[in-house]
Every structure is written in structure tokens, then in C-alpha cells.
Short mmCIF file of C-alpha atoms in Angstrom, two decimals:
data_model
loop_
_atom_site.label_atom_id
_atom_site.label_comp_id
_atom_site.label_asym_id
_atom_site.label_seq_id
_atom_site.Cartn_x
_atom_site.Cartn_y
_atom_site.Cartn_z
CA MET A 848 17.18 42.24 67.10
CA LYS A 849 15.00 44.54 66.33
CA LYS A 850 17.92 46.39 63.87
CA PHE A 851 17.80 43.07 62.54
CA LEU A 852 14.72 42.74 61.93
CA TRP A 853 14.78 46.62 60.29
CA VAL A 854 17.50 44.62 57.49
CA LEU A 855 15.50 41.63 57.16
CA ILE A 856 12.42 44.04 56.50
CA MET A 857 14.26 46.85 53.95
CA MET A 858 16.34 44.29 52.03
CA GLN A 859 13.35 42.74 51.46
CA VAL A 860 11.46 45.95 49.80
CA LEU A 861 14.56 46.19 48.44
CA PHE A 862 14.80 42.88 46.13
CA SER A 863 11.44 42.35 46.22
CA SER A 864 11.17 46.12 43.85
CA GLY A 865 14.41 45.15 42.08
CA CYS A 866 13.12 42.71 41.10
CA SER A 867 9.60 43.97 40.23
CA ASP A 868 11.09 47.12 38.15
CA GLU A 869 12.96 43.94 35.85
CA LYS A 870 9.54 41.55 35.93
CA SER A 871 7.58 44.89 35.11
CA LYS A 872 10.74 46.27 32.08
CA ILE A 873 10.89 42.50 30.18
CA GLU A 874 7.35 42.55 30.27
CA ALA A 875 7.22 46.04 28.74
CA TYR A 876 10.34 44.86 25.95
CA LYS A 877 7.23 41.03 25.05
CA ASN A 878 3.99 43.81 24.55
CA ASN A 879 6.73 45.28 22.52
CA PHE A 880 8.12 42.31 20.49
CA VAL A 881 4.81 40.80 20.09
CA LYS A 882 3.21 44.70 19.23
CA HIS A 883 5.70 44.72 16.16
CA CYS A 884 5.49 40.75 15.52
CA ILE A 885 2.21 40.90 15.11
CA ASN A 886 2.00 43.26 12.64
CA SER A 887 4.89 41.77 10.44
CA ALA A 888 2.27 38.77 10.20
CA SER A 889 0.21 38.70 6.82
CA GLY A 890 -2.84 37.11 8.18
CA THR A 891 -6.49 38.38 8.71
CA GLU A 892 -7.69 39.40 11.41
CA ASP A 893 -9.33 35.49 12.65
CA LYS A 894 -6.33 35.40 13.23
CA ILE A 895 -5.67 36.69 15.76
CA ASN A 896 -5.18 34.65 18.50
CA THR A 897 -2.98 32.66 16.54
CA ILE A 898 -0.41 34.84 15.53
CA THR A 899 -0.39 36.62 18.66
CA ASP A 900 0.50 33.19 20.43
CA VAL A 901 2.93 32.34 18.17
CA CYS A 902 4.54 35.88 19.09
CA ASN A 903 4.23 35.74 22.44
CA CYS A 904 5.91 31.73 22.15
CA ALA A 905 8.93 33.14 19.93
CA PHE A 906 9.51 36.10 22.30
CA ASP A 907 9.64 33.56 24.86
CA LYS A 908 12.05 31.20 23.06
CA ILE A 909 13.89 33.36 22.32
CA VAL A 910 14.98 34.67 25.41
CA LYS A 911 14.59 31.21 27.28
CA LYS A 912 18.13 30.08 24.38
CA TYR A 913 19.69 33.55 24.74
CA GLY A 914 18.30 35.03 27.74
CA MET A 915 17.89 38.40 28.28
CA ASN A 916 20.79 40.16 27.95
CA LYS A 917 20.92 39.34 24.54
CA PHE A 918 17.42 39.91 23.31
CA ILE A 919 18.13 43.64 24.59
CA GLN A 920 22.05 44.31 22.91
CA LEU A 921 20.67 42.68 19.42
CA ASP A 922 16.99 44.82 19.85
CA LYS A 923 19.62 47.24 20.19
CA GLN A 924 21.26 46.41 16.79
CA VAL A 925 18.67 46.38 14.89
CA LYS A 926 16.43 49.49 15.98
CA GLY A 927 20.53 50.47 15.78
#
């Protein structure tokens, strides 16, 4: 029984750390996308909140439609 509990605890630790790494990776891509999106937007400083919202929304919609793996693939092609 103790061995079974230990295995369950280890599985939870391993899986939760994997999710955390994946979330960190997605956040890093999103932050980079939004930063470049804002920089390429032609607007004034008083519209920065709106521009930021649009850039965040664009990232979310792209990833929802195509998936994160496709986004990463396209990102590498653009930077290529």
C-alpha cells in the first residue's frame, strides 16, 4: 500500500511539473508574440491598452484555431 501511494505521489509531481513547463513555454511564446505585435502596431501611446488587448486576443485565436505546435512551426519559419 505504501509503495502504491508513493507511486501516485510521484506521478502527480511528474505530471504537474510537466504542465507547468508547458504553460511556461506557452506564456513565453505569447509574451514574445504580443511584444512584437505591439511594436509593429501603428498607434499612439494612449491606445496601448487596446493594442495589447487585440494582440493577446490574436494570439489566443491563432493557437485555438491551429494549435500550439503549428504556431511554433510557423514562428520558426518566420524567424528562419
